[in-house]
mmCIF file of C-alpha atoms in Angstrom:
data_model
loop_
_atom_site.group_PDB
_atom_site.id
_atom_site.type_symbol
_atom_site.label_atom_id
_atom_site.label_comp_id
_atom_site.label_asym_id
_atom_site.label_seq_id
_atom_site.Cartn_x
_atom_site.Cartn_y
_atom_site.Cartn_z
ATOM 1 C CA MET X 1 -0.039 0.011 0.034
ATOM 2 C CA LYS X 2 1.291 3.416 -0.885
ATOM 3 C CA VAL X 3 0.907 6.226 1.630
ATOM 4 C CA ARG X 4 2.117 9.748 0.735
ATOM 5 C CA ILE X 5 2.469 12.494 3.320
ATOM 6 C CA VAL X 6 2.578 15.924 1.570
ATOM 7 C CA HIS X 7 3.710 18.828 3.759
ATOM 8 C CA ILE X 8 5.332 22.129 3.851
ATOM 9 C CA GLU X 9 9.003 22.495 5.259
ATOM 10 C CA GLY X 10 9.090 22.682 9.026
ATOM 11 C CA CYS X 11 5.463 21.555 9.461
ATOM 12 C CA PRO X 12 5.351 20.482 13.223
ATOM 13 C CA ALA X 13 2.477 18.098 12.545
ATOM 14 C CA THR X 14 4.405 16.102 9.965
ATOM 15 C CA PRO X 15 6.552 13.956 12.245
ATOM 16 C CA PRO X 16 3.794 12.828 14.470
ATOM 17 C CA THR X 17 1.636 12.142 11.449
ATOM 18 C CA ARG X 18 4.423 10.137 9.934
ATOM 19 C CA ASP X 19 4.782 8.114 13.222
ATOM 20 C CA LEU X 20 1.084 7.559 13.491
ATOM 21 C CA VAL X 21 0.972 6.162 9.814
ATOM 22 C CA ARG X 22 3.860 3.761 10.623
ATOM 23 C CA ARG X 23 2.284 2.671 14.007
ATOM 24 C CA VAL X 24 -1.213 2.047 12.589
ATOM 25 C CA ALA X 25 0.263 0.173 9.587
ATOM 26 C CA GLY X 26 2.341 -1.948 11.941
ATOM 27 C CA GLU X 27 -0.667 -2.610 14.240
ATOM 28 C CA LEU X 28 -2.803 -3.687 11.286
ATOM 29 C CA GLY X 29 0.106 -5.772 9.779
ATOM 30 C CA LEU X 30 0.089 -3.727 6.508
ATOM 31 C CA ASP X 31 2.992 -3.358 4.167
ATOM 32 C CA VAL X 32 3.293 0.358 3.549
ATOM 33 C CA GLU X 33 5.424 2.172 1.234
ATOM 34 C CA LEU X 34 5.679 5.607 2.749
ATOM 35 C CA GLU X 35 6.527 8.596 0.432
ATOM 36 C CA ASP X 36 7.350 11.961 1.943
ATOM 37 C CA VAL X 37 6.819 15.147 -0.238
ATOM 38 C CA THR X 38 7.779 18.579 0.703
ATOM 39 C CA VAL X 39 5.739 21.139 -1.288
ATOM 40 C CA THR X 40 7.375 24.376 -2.043
ATOM 41 C CA THR X 41 5.593 25.753 -5.089
ATOM 42 C CA ALA X 42 2.136 26.391 -6.262
ATOM 43 C CA ALA X 43 2.712 23.907 -9.183
ATOM 44 C CA GLU X 44 3.701 21.250 -6.671
ATOM 45 C CA ALA X 45 0.582 21.940 -4.542
ATOM 46 C CA GLU X 46 -1.608 21.405 -7.483
ATOM 47 C CA ARG X 47 0.282 18.416 -8.665
ATOM 48 C CA TYR X 48 -0.128 16.754 -5.293
ATOM 49 C CA ARG X 49 -3.663 18.022 -4.720
ATOM 50 C CA PHE X 50 -2.289 19.663 -1.510
ATOM 51 C CA ILE X 51 -5.008 21.084 0.717
ATOM 52 C CA GLY X 52 -3.122 21.605 3.995
ATOM 53 C CA SER X 53 -0.026 20.545 5.810
ATOM 54 C CA PRO X 54 0.167 17.640 6.233
ATOM 55 C CA THR X 55 -1.935 15.910 3.674
ATOM 56 C CA VAL X 56 -2.078 12.151 3.905
ATOM 57 C CA GLN X 57 -2.967 10.243 0.742
ATOM 58 C CA VAL X 58 -3.477 6.431 0.438
ATOM 59 C CA GLU X 59 -3.084 5.017 -3.039
ATOM 60 C CA GLY X 60 -3.287 8.567 -4.354
ATOM 61 C CA ARG X 61 -6.557 9.441 -2.381
ATOM 62 C CA ASP X 62 -6.670 12.062 0.328
ATOM 63 C CA ILE X 63 -8.031 10.671 3.629
ATOM 64 C CA GLU X 64 -9.586 13.995 4.414
ATOM 65 C CA PRO X 65 -13.425 13.693 4.024
ATOM 66 C CA GLY X 66 -14.475 16.012 1.150
ATOM 67 C CA ALA X 67 -10.988 16.444 -0.146
ATOM 68 C CA GLU X 68 -11.987 15.317 -3.573
ATOM 69 C CA ALA X 69 -14.281 18.389 -3.996
ATOM 70 C CA VAL X 70 -11.472 20.849 -3.286
ATOM 71 C CA THR X 71 -10.045 22.616 -6.305
ATOM 72 C CA ALA X 72 -8.085 25.312 -4.666
ATOM 73 C CA TYR X 73 -4.580 24.209 -3.877
ATOM 74 C CA ALA X 74 -1.713 26.353 -2.389
ATOM 75 C CA VAL X 75 1.448 26.271 -0.244
ATOM 76 C CA THR X 76 0.157 27.268 3.129
#
C-alpha cells in the first residue's frame, strides 16, 4: 500500500503524522510504502492536490473527507 505524506517544510504536525501512519500500519500488519513530499511551489501544490499540511493520501486518495471536492490548492 502506498501512503504519501505531503507537507510544507518545517510543519510541526508532519513527524507525529508520519509516526502515526507507521504505528497504525504496523498494528494492522500492513506493508506500507511511505512517500514523503515537501511542497514548495504552487505547481507542486496542484500536482499533489495539497489542501493543507500535512496531507495524507492512501493510494493517491486524500484521507480527508470531502477532499476530492477541493479545487483550490496552495502552499500554506
